[in-house]
Tab-separated table of C-alpha atoms in Angstrom:
chain	number	residue	atom	x	y	z
A	186	MET	CA	0.000	0.000	0.000
A	187	GLY	CA	2.788	2.394	-0.928
A	188	ILE	CA	0.484	4.769	-2.765
A	189	LEU	CA	-1.891	5.073	0.141
A	190	THR	CA	0.822	5.965	2.624
A	191	GLU	CA	2.205	8.555	0.210
A	192	ILE	CA	-1.214	10.147	-0.050
A	193	ILE	CA	-1.638	10.193	3.715
A	194	ALA	CA	1.837	11.698	3.949
A	195	TRP	CA	0.764	14.430	1.536
A	196	PHE	CA	-2.157	15.351	3.758
A	197	ALA	CA	-0.018	15.103	6.891
A	198	ASP	CA	2.725	17.371	5.541
A	199	PRO	CA	2.343	20.747	7.313
A	200	GLY	CA	3.873	22.418	4.255
A	201	ASN	CA	0.753	21.543	2.296
A	202	TRP	CA	-1.399	23.503	4.749
A	203	GLU	CA	0.509	26.803	4.613
A	204	GLY	CA	0.829	29.713	2.239
A	205	ALA	CA	-0.801	30.534	-1.073
A	206	ASN	CA	-0.646	26.907	-2.255
A	207	GLY	CA	-1.825	25.500	1.076
A	208	VAL	CA	-5.078	23.619	1.443
A	209	PRO	CA	-6.867	26.440	3.350
A	210	ALA	CA	-5.980	29.040	0.705
A	211	ARG	CA	-6.998	26.701	-2.131
A	212	ALA	CA	-10.224	25.890	-0.285
A	213	VAL	CA	-11.072	29.592	-0.017
A	214	GLU	CA	-10.430	30.034	-3.743
A	215	HIS	CA	-12.493	27.007	-4.662
A	216	LEU	CA	-15.367	28.055	-2.429
A	217	TRP	CA	-15.226	31.607	-3.743
A	218	TYR	CA	-15.408	30.493	-7.406
A	219	SER	CA	-18.242	28.115	-6.583
A	220	ALA	CA	-20.247	30.414	-4.329
A	221	ALA	CA	-20.012	33.458	-6.594
A	222	SER	CA	-21.101	31.607	-9.731
A	223	PHE	CA	-23.749	29.616	-7.885
A	224	ALA	CA	-25.260	32.773	-6.344
A	225	ILE	CA	-25.425	34.569	-9.681
A	226	ALA	CA	-26.923	31.510	-11.378
A	227	LEU	CA	-29.500	31.168	-8.586
A	228	ILE	CA	-30.546	34.814	-8.943
A	229	ILE	CA	-31.046	34.292	-12.675
A	230	ALA	CA	-32.476	30.777	-12.828
A	231	VAL	CA	-35.047	30.641	-10.049
A	232	PRO	CA	-37.001	33.848	-10.841
A	233	VAL	CA	-37.011	33.033	-14.551
A	234	GLY	CA	-38.049	29.440	-13.845
A	235	LEU	CA	-40.835	30.591	-11.526
A	236	TRP	CA	-42.099	33.132	-14.045
A	237	VAL	CA	-41.973	30.727	-16.968
A	238	GLY	CA	-43.642	27.978	-14.945
A	239	HIS	CA	-46.302	30.257	-13.472
A	240	THR	CA	-47.279	31.877	-16.754
A	241	ASP	CA	-46.434	28.769	-18.786
A	242	ARG	CA	-44.987	31.042	-21.447
A	243	GLY	CA	-41.613	30.404	-23.050
A	244	GLY	CA	-41.238	27.013	-21.376
A	245	THR	CA	-40.204	25.209	-24.546
A	246	VAL	CA	-37.565	27.844	-25.262
A	247	ALA	CA	-36.204	27.616	-21.709
A	248	VAL	CA	-35.996	23.819	-21.783
A	249	ASN	CA	-34.386	23.770	-25.210
A	250	VAL	CA	-31.752	26.315	-24.219
A	251	ALA	CA	-31.006	24.173	-21.186
A	252	ASN	CA	-30.840	21.056	-23.357
A	253	VAL	CA	-28.364	22.557	-25.785
A	254	GLY	CA	-26.331	23.634	-22.744
A	255	ARG	CA	-26.030	20.018	-21.659
A	256	ALA	CA	-24.430	19.006	-24.945
A	257	VAL	CA	-21.739	21.718	-24.749
A	258	PRO	CA	-18.641	20.622	-22.778
A	259	SER	CA	-17.899	23.103	-19.970
A	260	PHE	CA	-14.176	22.354	-20.226
A	261	GLY	CA	-14.106	23.638	-23.820
A	262	ILE	CA	-16.044	26.793	-22.973
A	263	ILE	CA	-13.733	27.635	-20.044
A	264	VAL	CA	-10.655	27.298	-22.261
A	265	LEU	CA	-12.333	29.222	-25.079
A	266	MET	CA	-13.188	32.071	-22.687
A	267	PHE	CA	-9.549	32.108	-21.617
A	268	VAL	CA	-8.223	32.223	-25.177
A	269	TYR	CA	-10.553	35.078	-26.099
A	270	PHE	CA	-10.538	37.117	-22.884
A	271	GLY	CA	-7.299	36.161	-21.180
A	272	LEU	CA	-6.425	35.133	-17.656
A	273	GLY	CA	-8.881	36.163	-14.994
A	274	PHE	CA	-11.812	35.134	-12.897
A	275	ALA	CA	-14.485	36.925	-14.962
A	276	PRO	CA	-14.272	34.680	-18.079
A	277	VAL	CA	-14.376	31.549	-15.910
A	278	LEU	CA	-17.226	33.000	-13.855
A	279	VAL	CA	-19.316	33.543	-16.988
A	280	ALA	CA	-18.757	29.922	-18.034
A	281	LEU	CA	-19.561	28.562	-14.557
A	282	VAL	CA	-22.772	30.589	-14.382
A	283	ALA	CA	-23.818	29.493	-17.861
A	284	PHE	CA	-23.583	25.849	-16.813
A	285	ALA	CA	-25.186	26.326	-13.388
A	286	VAL	CA	-28.347	27.989	-14.720
A	287	PRO	CA	-29.919	25.127	-16.748
A	288	PRO	CA	-30.509	22.517	-14.005
A	289	MET	CA	-32.095	25.076	-11.668
A	290	LEU	CA	-34.086	26.745	-14.410
A	291	THR	CA	-35.530	23.539	-15.868
A	292	ASN	CA	-36.398	22.001	-12.523
A	293	THR	CA	-37.980	25.186	-11.192
A	294	TYR	CA	-39.961	25.531	-14.379
A	295	THR	CA	-41.164	21.942	-14.557
A	296	GLY	CA	-41.823	21.886	-10.799
A	297	VAL	CA	-44.162	24.884	-10.999
A	298	ARG	CA	-45.702	23.847	-14.310
A	299	ASP	CA	-46.539	20.361	-13.055
A	300	VAL	CA	-48.450	21.543	-9.995
A	301	ASP	CA	-51.800	19.764	-10.083
A	302	PRO	CA	-54.206	22.101	-11.947
A	303	GLU	CA	-56.915	21.252	-9.417
A	304	VAL	CA	-54.730	22.538	-6.600
A	305	ARG	CA	-54.127	25.727	-8.551
A	306	ASP	CA	-57.825	26.089	-9.339
A	307	SER	CA	-58.849	25.649	-5.743
A	308	ALA	CA	-56.314	28.285	-4.670
A	309	GLU	CA	-57.847	30.665	-7.169
A	310	GLY	CA	-61.317	29.630	-6.034
A	311	MET	CA	-60.327	30.610	-2.508
A	312	GLY	CA	-59.690	34.110	-3.827
A	313	MET	CA	-55.897	33.989	-4.147
A	314	ARG	CA	-54.368	36.281	-6.731
A	315	GLY	CA	-51.610	35.308	-9.154
A	316	GLY	CA	-48.750	36.227	-6.841
A	317	GLN	CA	-50.367	34.518	-3.876
A	318	VAL	CA	-50.982	31.354	-5.867
A	319	LEU	CA	-47.313	31.381	-6.846
A	320	TRP	CA	-45.861	31.967	-3.367
A	321	HIS	CA	-48.334	30.095	-1.212
A	322	VAL	CA	-49.194	27.171	-3.448
A	323	GLU	CA	-46.965	26.662	-6.462
A	324	VAL	CA	-43.585	27.319	-4.828
A	325	PRO	CA	-44.180	25.069	-1.797
A	326	VAL	CA	-45.542	22.253	-3.962
A	327	ALA	CA	-42.678	22.606	-6.457
A	328	MET	CA	-40.053	22.934	-3.705
A	329	PRO	CA	-38.763	19.322	-3.795
A	330	LEU	CA	-37.954	19.622	-7.482
A	331	ILE	CA	-36.624	23.192	-7.149
A	332	MET	CA	-34.268	22.041	-4.395
A	333	ALA	CA	-33.221	19.011	-6.422
A	334	GLY	CA	-32.277	21.391	-9.246
A	335	VAL	CA	-30.423	23.625	-6.797
A	336	ARG	CA	-28.451	20.634	-5.511
A	337	THR	CA	-27.611	19.480	-9.016
A	338	SER	CA	-26.354	22.948	-9.978
A	339	ALA	CA	-24.373	23.306	-6.770
A	340	ILE	CA	-22.419	20.069	-7.114
A	341	GLN	CA	-21.895	20.793	-10.786
A	342	VAL	CA	-20.415	24.199	-9.960
A	343	VAL	CA	-18.072	22.668	-7.376
A	344	ALA	CA	-16.940	20.083	-9.938
A	345	THR	CA	-16.543	22.559	-12.788
A	346	ALA	CA	-14.688	25.098	-10.607
A	347	THR	CA	-11.888	22.505	-10.546
A	348	LEU	CA	-11.293	23.322	-14.224
A	349	ALA	CA	-10.466	26.947	-13.343
A	350	ALA	CA	-6.977	25.680	-12.534
A	351	VAL	CA	-6.551	24.523	-16.143
A	352	VAL	CA	-6.575	28.151	-17.285
A	353	GLY	CA	-4.206	29.374	-14.583
A	354	LEU	CA	-6.544	30.121	-11.672
A	355	GLY	CA	-6.479	28.530	-8.225
A	356	GLY	CA	-8.784	26.228	-6.318
A	357	PHE	CA	-8.318	22.522	-5.587
A	358	GLY	CA	-7.817	21.881	-9.295
A	359	ARG	CA	-4.331	23.404	-8.917
A	360	TYR	CA	-3.119	20.262	-7.127
A	361	ILE	CA	-4.453	18.074	-9.919
A	362	ILE	CA	-2.958	20.168	-12.733
A	363	ASN	CA	0.367	20.793	-10.981
A	364	GLY	CA	0.598	17.200	-9.843
A	365	PHE	CA	-0.054	15.843	-13.336
A	366	ALA	CA	2.552	18.201	-14.838
A	367	VAL	CA	5.311	16.803	-12.606
A	368	GLN	CA	3.830	13.293	-12.214
A	369	ASP	CA	3.332	13.837	-8.486
A	370	TYR	CA	0.544	11.353	-7.938
A	371	PRO	CA	-0.005	11.924	-4.187
A	372	GLN	CA	-0.527	15.652	-4.837
A	373	MET	CA	-3.045	14.893	-7.603
A	374	VAL	CA	-4.992	12.522	-5.407
A	375	GLY	CA	-4.852	15.066	-2.593
A	376	GLY	CA	-6.612	17.552	-4.871
A	377	ALA	CA	-9.050	14.919	-6.127
A	378	VAL	CA	-9.996	13.846	-2.615
A	379	LEU	CA	-10.474	17.469	-1.528
A	380	VAL	CA	-12.770	18.215	-4.479
A	381	ALA	CA	-14.758	15.037	-3.941
A	382	VAL	CA	-15.153	15.738	-0.215
A	383	LEU	CA	-16.243	19.307	-0.928
A	384	ALA	CA	-18.840	18.135	-3.457
A	385	LEU	CA	-20.214	15.563	-1.023
A	386	LEU	CA	-20.290	18.159	1.785
A	387	VAL	CA	-22.192	20.631	-0.382
A	388	GLU	CA	-24.611	17.879	-1.371
A	389	GLY	CA	-25.079	16.900	2.278
A	390	VAL	CA	-25.653	20.467	3.492
A	391	LEU	CA	-28.173	21.154	0.729
A	392	ALA	CA	-29.954	17.842	1.358
A	393	PHE	CA	-30.304	18.938	4.983
A	394	LEU	CA	-31.517	22.377	3.890
A	395	GLN	CA	-34.040	20.688	1.621
A	396	ARG	CA	-35.573	18.934	4.621
A	397	LEU	CA	-35.979	22.289	6.322
A	398	VAL	CA	-37.620	24.120	3.437
A	399	VAL	CA	-39.748	21.325	1.982
A	400	SER	CA	-43.112	20.816	3.600
A	401	ASP	CA	-43.689	17.267	4.898
A	402	GLY	CA	-46.816	16.874	2.814
A	403	VAL	CA	-44.926	17.086	-0.475
A	404	ALA	CA	-41.536	15.741	0.630
A	405	GLY	CA	-41.698	12.366	-1.134
A	406	GLU	CA	-38.738	10.039	-1.442
A	407	SER	CA	-35.713	12.329	-1.553
A	408	ALA	CA	-33.433	9.996	-3.515
A	409	GLU	CA	-36.105	9.490	-6.175
A	410	ILE	CA	-36.733	13.211	-6.630
A	411	VAL	CA	-33.043	13.994	-6.937
A	412	ALA	CA	-32.622	11.179	-9.445
A	413	LYS	CA	-35.563	12.561	-11.367
A	414	ALA	CA	-34.059	16.040	-11.402
A	415	ARG	CA	-30.708	14.715	-12.588
A	416	SER	CA	-32.222	12.895	-15.487
A	417	GLN	CA	-34.700	15.662	-16.186
A	418	LEU	CA	-33.084	17.467	-19.059
A	419	ARG	CA	-33.887	15.959	-22.392
A	420	PRO	CA	-30.980	15.719	-24.822
A	421	ALA	CA	-30.514	18.527	-27.265
A	422	ALA	CA	-32.165	17.032	-30.305
A	423	SER	CA	-35.391	16.165	-28.595
A	424	THR	CA	-38.126	18.741	-28.683
A	425	SER	CA	-40.865	16.421	-27.548
A	426	SER	CA	-40.887	17.634	-23.943
B	78	MET	CA	-8.275	43.557	-24.139
B	79	ASN	CA	-6.101	40.529	-24.465
B	80	PRO	CA	-2.649	40.847	-25.931
B	81	VAL	CA	-2.040	37.092	-25.758
B	82	VAL	CA	-4.301	36.401	-28.733
B	83	ALA	CA	-2.724	39.159	-30.786
B	84	GLN	CA	0.809	37.928	-30.086
B	85	THR	CA	0.261	34.535	-31.587
B	86	GLY	CA	-1.228	36.162	-34.653
B	87	GLY	CA	-4.485	34.260	-34.201
B	88	GLN	CA	-7.723	35.984	-35.030
B	89	ALA	CA	-11.053	35.414	-33.439
B	90	GLY	CA	-12.104	33.464	-36.520
B	91	ILE	CA	-11.260	29.987	-37.673
B	92	ASP	CA	-7.949	29.133	-39.288
B	93	TRP	CA	-9.185	26.769	-42.004
B	94	ALA	CA	-5.670	25.935	-43.171
B	95	TRP	CA	-4.876	24.549	-39.696
B	96	ILE	CA	-7.900	22.294	-39.919
B	97	GLY	CA	-6.771	21.049	-43.337
B	98	ARG	CA	-3.244	20.306	-42.123
B	99	ASN	CA	-4.479	18.529	-39.015
B	100	SER	CA	-7.489	16.660	-40.337
B	101	GLY	CA	-5.836	13.301	-39.654
B	102	TYR	CA	-5.118	14.222	-36.046
B	103	ILE	CA	-8.630	15.635	-35.556
B	104	GLY	CA	-10.080	12.437	-36.994
B	105	GLU	CA	-8.024	10.284	-34.614
B	106	GLN	CA	-9.195	12.228	-31.572
B	107	PHE	CA	-12.767	12.052	-32.796
B	108	VAL	CA	-12.617	8.256	-33.144
B	109	GLU	CA	-11.038	8.018	-29.693
B	110	HIS	CA	-13.851	10.208	-28.362
B	111	LEU	CA	-16.423	7.890	-29.943
B	112	LEU	CA	-14.824	4.881	-28.291
B	113	LEU	CA	-14.630	6.603	-24.894
B	114	THR	CA	-18.337	7.410	-25.203
B	115	ALA	CA	-19.559	4.065	-26.520
B	116	LEU	CA	-17.776	1.752	-24.065
B	117	PRO	CA	-19.072	3.411	-20.864
B	118	LEU	CA	-22.599	3.478	-22.296
B	119	LEU	CA	-22.401	-0.182	-23.201
B	120	PHE	CA	-21.009	-1.271	-19.814
B	121	GLY	CA	-23.265	1.170	-17.961
B	122	PHE	CA	-26.363	-0.142	-19.691
B	123	VAL	CA	-25.576	-3.793	-18.954
B	124	ILE	CA	-24.865	-3.052	-15.269
B	125	ALA	CA	-27.831	-0.686	-14.883
B	126	PHE	CA	-30.172	-3.190	-16.528
B	127	ALA	CA	-29.196	-5.932	-14.115
B	128	LEU	CA	-29.487	-3.592	-11.111
B	129	SER	CA	-32.840	-2.310	-12.337
B	130	LEU	CA	-34.299	-5.780	-12.788
B	131	ALA	CA	-33.289	-6.488	-9.212
B	132	ALA	CA	-34.916	-3.230	-8.070
B	133	VAL	CA	-38.120	-4.093	-9.931
B	134	ARG	CA	-38.160	-7.563	-8.405
B	135	TRP	CA	-37.306	-6.287	-4.896
B	136	PRO	CA	-38.710	-2.715	-4.677
B	137	ARG	CA	-36.966	-2.115	-1.351
B	138	LEU	CA	-33.642	-2.019	-3.201
B	139	TYR	CA	-34.676	0.940	-5.343
B	140	SER	CA	-34.204	3.813	-2.905
B	141	PRO	CA	-30.792	2.657	-1.601
B	142	LEU	CA	-29.720	2.001	-5.183
B	143	LEU	CA	-30.605	5.561	-6.183
B	144	SER	CA	-28.834	6.901	-3.094
B	145	VAL	CA	-25.622	5.008	-3.858
B	146	THR	CA	-25.589	5.858	-7.570
B	147	GLY	CA	-26.533	9.425	-6.578
B	148	VAL	CA	-23.513	9.746	-4.286
B	149	LEU	CA	-21.248	8.348	-7.016
B	150	PHE	CA	-22.786	10.861	-9.437
B	151	THR	CA	-21.874	13.643	-6.995
B	152	ILE	CA	-18.135	12.942	-7.164
B	153	PRO	CA	-16.585	15.299	-9.726
B	154	SER	CA	-15.392	13.458	-12.823
B	155	LEU	CA	-11.872	14.884	-12.750
B	156	ALA	CA	-11.462	13.644	-9.165
B	157	LEU	CA	-12.535	10.136	-10.135
B	158	PHE	CA	-10.260	10.108	-13.193
B	159	VAL	CA	-7.318	11.117	-11.001
B	160	ILE	CA	-8.033	8.456	-8.406
B	161	LEU	CA	-8.346	5.790	-11.120
B	162	LEU	CA	-5.025	6.933	-12.585
B	163	GLY	CA	-3.234	5.250	-9.674
B	164	PHE	CA	-4.812	1.897	-10.486
B	165	THR	CA	-5.232	1.831	-14.255
B	166	GLY	CA	-2.529	4.323	-15.304
B	167	LEU	CA	-2.775	5.748	-18.780
B	168	SER	CA	-4.935	2.891	-20.037
B	169	ILE	CA	-8.381	3.558	-21.420
B	170	TRP	CA	-9.973	2.189	-18.213
B	171	THR	CA	-9.019	5.355	-16.341
B	172	ALA	CA	-11.702	7.107	-18.371
B	173	VAL	CA	-14.068	4.212	-19.021
B	174	ILE	CA	-14.668	3.133	-15.405
B	175	PRO	CA	-15.665	6.588	-14.027
B	176	LEU	CA	-17.756	7.361	-17.112
B	177	THR	CA	-19.549	4.031	-16.695
B	178	ILE	CA	-20.273	4.914	-13.069
B	179	TYR	CA	-21.802	8.248	-14.078
B	180	THR	CA	-24.282	6.638	-16.455
B	181	LEU	CA	-25.702	4.422	-13.682
B	182	LEU	CA	-27.887	6.975	-11.873
B	183	ILE	CA	-29.607	8.147	-15.049
B	184	LEU	CA	-29.978	4.658	-16.534
B	185	VAL	CA	-31.153	2.882	-13.373
B	186	ARG	CA	-33.751	5.548	-12.719
B	187	ASN	CA	-35.141	5.407	-16.236
B	188	ILE	CA	-35.095	1.635	-16.581
B	189	VAL	CA	-36.900	1.166	-13.258
B	190	GLU	CA	-39.414	3.934	-14.033
B	191	GLY	CA	-39.929	2.367	-17.442
B	192	PHE	CA	-40.829	-1.013	-15.937
B	193	ARG	CA	-42.897	0.621	-13.216
B	194	GLY	CA	-44.883	2.439	-15.877
B	195	VAL	CA	-46.155	-0.817	-17.373
B	196	PRO	CA	-49.914	-0.861	-16.629
B	197	PRO	CA	-50.841	-3.543	-14.066
B	198	GLU	CA	-53.643	-4.734	-16.394
B	199	VAL	CA	-51.068	-5.573	-19.024
B	200	ARG	CA	-49.031	-7.522	-16.492
B	201	ASP	CA	-52.124	-9.384	-15.303
B	202	ALA	CA	-53.157	-10.152	-18.850
B	203	ALA	CA	-49.710	-11.521	-19.653
B	204	GLU	CA	-49.808	-13.699	-16.572
B	205	ALA	CA	-53.280	-14.935	-17.450
B	206	MET	CA	-52.031	-15.842	-20.902
B	207	GLY	CA	-49.516	-18.117	-19.251
B	208	PHE	CA	-46.313	-16.112	-19.658
B	209	ARG	CA	-43.552	-17.189	-17.329
B	210	ARG	CA	-41.755	-14.363	-15.534
B	211	PRO	CA	-38.532	-14.102	-17.629
B	212	ARG	CA	-40.429	-14.375	-20.902
B	213	GLN	CA	-43.012	-11.881	-19.696
B	214	ILE	CA	-40.285	-9.351	-18.930
B	215	VAL	CA	-38.689	-9.700	-22.333
B	216	ARG	CA	-41.802	-10.045	-24.507
B	217	VAL	CA	-44.347	-7.860	-22.705
B	218	GLU	CA	-42.864	-5.456	-20.188
B	219	LEU	CA	-39.596	-4.511	-21.894
B	220	PRO	CA	-41.227	-3.256	-25.116
B	221	LEU	CA	-43.597	-1.062	-23.109
B	222	ALA	CA	-40.729	0.258	-20.995
B	223	LEU	CA	-38.539	1.048	-24.009
B	224	PRO	CA	-39.548	4.708	-24.547
B	225	VAL	CA	-38.572	5.654	-20.977
B	226	ILE	CA	-35.421	3.497	-21.130
B	227	PHE	CA	-34.395	5.211	-24.357
B	228	ALA	CA	-35.039	8.631	-22.845
B	229	GLY	CA	-32.509	7.700	-20.143
B	230	LEU	CA	-30.042	6.307	-22.684
B	231	ARG	CA	-30.198	9.555	-24.648
B	232	ILE	CA	-29.556	11.709	-21.592
B	233	ALA	CA	-26.704	9.432	-20.496
B	234	THR	CA	-25.215	9.588	-23.999
B	235	VAL	CA	-25.266	13.376	-24.257
B	236	THR	CA	-23.811	13.672	-20.751
B	237	THR	CA	-21.035	11.174	-21.505
B	238	VAL	CA	-20.007	12.892	-24.751
B	239	GLY	CA	-19.344	16.053	-22.725
B	240	LEU	CA	-17.612	14.327	-19.805
B	241	VAL	CA	-15.166	12.473	-22.060
B	242	THR	CA	-13.458	15.794	-22.860
B	243	ILE	CA	-12.340	16.181	-19.230
B	244	SER	CA	-10.433	12.885	-19.332
B	245	ALA	CA	-7.861	14.627	-21.568
B	246	LEU	CA	-6.555	16.243	-18.372
B	247	VAL	CA	-5.342	12.842	-17.173
B	248	GLY	CA	-3.746	11.981	-20.501
B	249	GLN	CA	-6.658	10.360	-22.330
B	250	GLY	CA	-7.363	11.009	-25.989
B	251	GLY	CA	-10.537	12.452	-27.446
B	252	LEU	CA	-11.689	15.932	-28.337
B	253	GLY	CA	-10.496	17.272	-24.969
B	254	GLN	CA	-6.963	16.980	-26.386
B	255	LEU	CA	-7.907	19.681	-28.896
B	256	PHE	CA	-9.022	21.918	-26.016
B	257	LEU	CA	-5.572	21.480	-24.497
B	258	ASP	CA	-3.929	22.246	-27.854
B	259	GLY	CA	-5.961	25.432	-28.116
B	260	TYR	CA	-5.022	26.354	-24.575
B	261	SER	CA	-1.302	25.782	-24.811
B	262	ARG	CA	-1.032	27.786	-28.050
B	263	ARG	CA	-3.675	30.433	-27.197
B	264	PHE	CA	-5.265	29.443	-30.475
B	265	PRO	CA	-9.071	29.270	-30.848
B	266	THR	CA	-9.346	27.049	-33.930
B	267	PRO	CA	-8.834	23.635	-32.270
B	268	LEU	CA	-11.223	24.725	-29.522
B	269	LEU	CA	-13.948	25.713	-31.948
B	270	VAL	CA	-13.441	22.541	-33.989
B	271	ALA	CA	-13.640	20.329	-30.904
B	272	LEU	CA	-16.672	22.161	-29.510
B	273	ALA	CA	-18.471	21.840	-32.846
B	274	LEU	CA	-17.574	18.143	-33.207
B	275	SER	CA	-18.544	17.397	-29.634
B	276	VAL	CA	-21.953	19.052	-29.944
B	277	ALA	CA	-22.449	17.439	-33.365
B	278	LEU	CA	-21.602	14.026	-31.905
B	279	ALA	CA	-24.036	14.535	-29.025
B	280	VAL	CA	-26.838	15.595	-31.351
B	281	ALA	CA	-26.122	12.827	-33.884
B	282	ALA	CA	-26.022	10.131	-31.196
B	283	ASP	CA	-29.223	11.513	-29.729
B	284	LEU	CA	-30.996	11.432	-33.093
B	285	LEU	CA	-29.682	7.936	-33.796
B	286	LEU	CA	-31.052	6.652	-30.486
B	287	LEU	CA	-34.358	8.388	-31.180
B	288	ALA	CA	-34.528	6.697	-34.588
B	289	ILE	CA	-33.741	3.292	-33.053
B	290	GLN	CA	-36.384	3.820	-30.400
B	291	ARG	CA	-38.994	4.741	-33.016
B	292	ALA	CA	-38.098	1.682	-35.075
B	293	LEU	CA	-38.382	-0.580	-32.017
B	294	THR	CA	-41.598	0.966	-30.736
B	295	PRO	CA	-43.603	1.910	-33.832
B	296	TRP	CA	-46.793	2.329	-31.765
B	297	THR	CA	-45.387	5.399	-29.973
B	298	THR	CA	-45.042	7.414	-33.174
B	299	LYS	CA	-48.594	6.763	-34.338
B	300	GLU	CA	-50.041	8.735	-31.432
B	301	ALA	CA	-47.604	11.587	-31.772
């Protein structure tokens, strides 16, 4: 088990926990890339998804844009942004946001759209206005799917932020890129383990948050809803949904 | 804004001469990309099908199965490629094994939902006609589940085509190599070529699967 001890040694080395290339500094960078792009994507995707779902206008366009997005490799777009706009966080941020929007947008949209029409009708029959129907009925009922979309986007952002290191930025991806360049396998695995742990942590925190914000009556089987959300987007060529 | 592009003399447009000179290389990477997409889908489908049949037979398995494949799906692909690198080195398995794992969540979910969507009346009728269980699955339930199964296959395919590019970072071939070429030379042409080919491959594979599904389930197109 030589490899394993080398990897443990990498984590145990105090030198790997200090300075600009230390784990804490790389963690801050990785979290910053992820949080900034996730927040911007959230601010774009959820309101648009709610509006499109509530009014049921432009849904096909929204889903198709999201579908095309799935077929475009994020790695290529990040490098392309770099080649056109140079080194910097802004080009990478744009790419990260572009890939974080579709899962949240589609799931918010389909969640609101698929609210039982009878539930919506009875809310209107009780005298609720459009906005009230949205906030008090549609959003709570759609919440499991909205949160599943949020979780999918979040872990995707954490994973894709690793690629920022390819175009000269920081984050945990640095260990993978630097390690590969000099064939330092323990360093690469160190980076890989850190990214994987971060993704699982984010997933765990959001799964916990989902329990808090989703009403018991519509909670359903969490694993099934998340699986549904992650296989929600139809491939690009299909327009049948 | 960016002097780097200007220095190498590259414009924002496409250098067609570069494409002509490198068509052999581009073709090789494209074929490699095809292989790295097809193998994980093939392995993933066989594994997912077996797991799904078990989950249909024993419904209690379904939720844990989705949880486990869901956790695996959460692990970033680059991380999994790197970890595999220590075991499988620069062989093709370093890409194929993680990519196979990523197809499982999507495929298991769709295969199980496909079988679950078979109307109970149909199942009862098949039983009443004297079908034994294995034959009933193949002859009656599978055809009815095919549209949902194919929907999953198409999503898994499009996802895999994109993920393959990342495996270039751990030394695998495929269109991701062209991204790296474009990066190291600050040259957009290989990037644009690889992006176009990758999207074209995803769309073509998607349409092919749709055509196969329609041929296998002619009754679904009559309604549409």
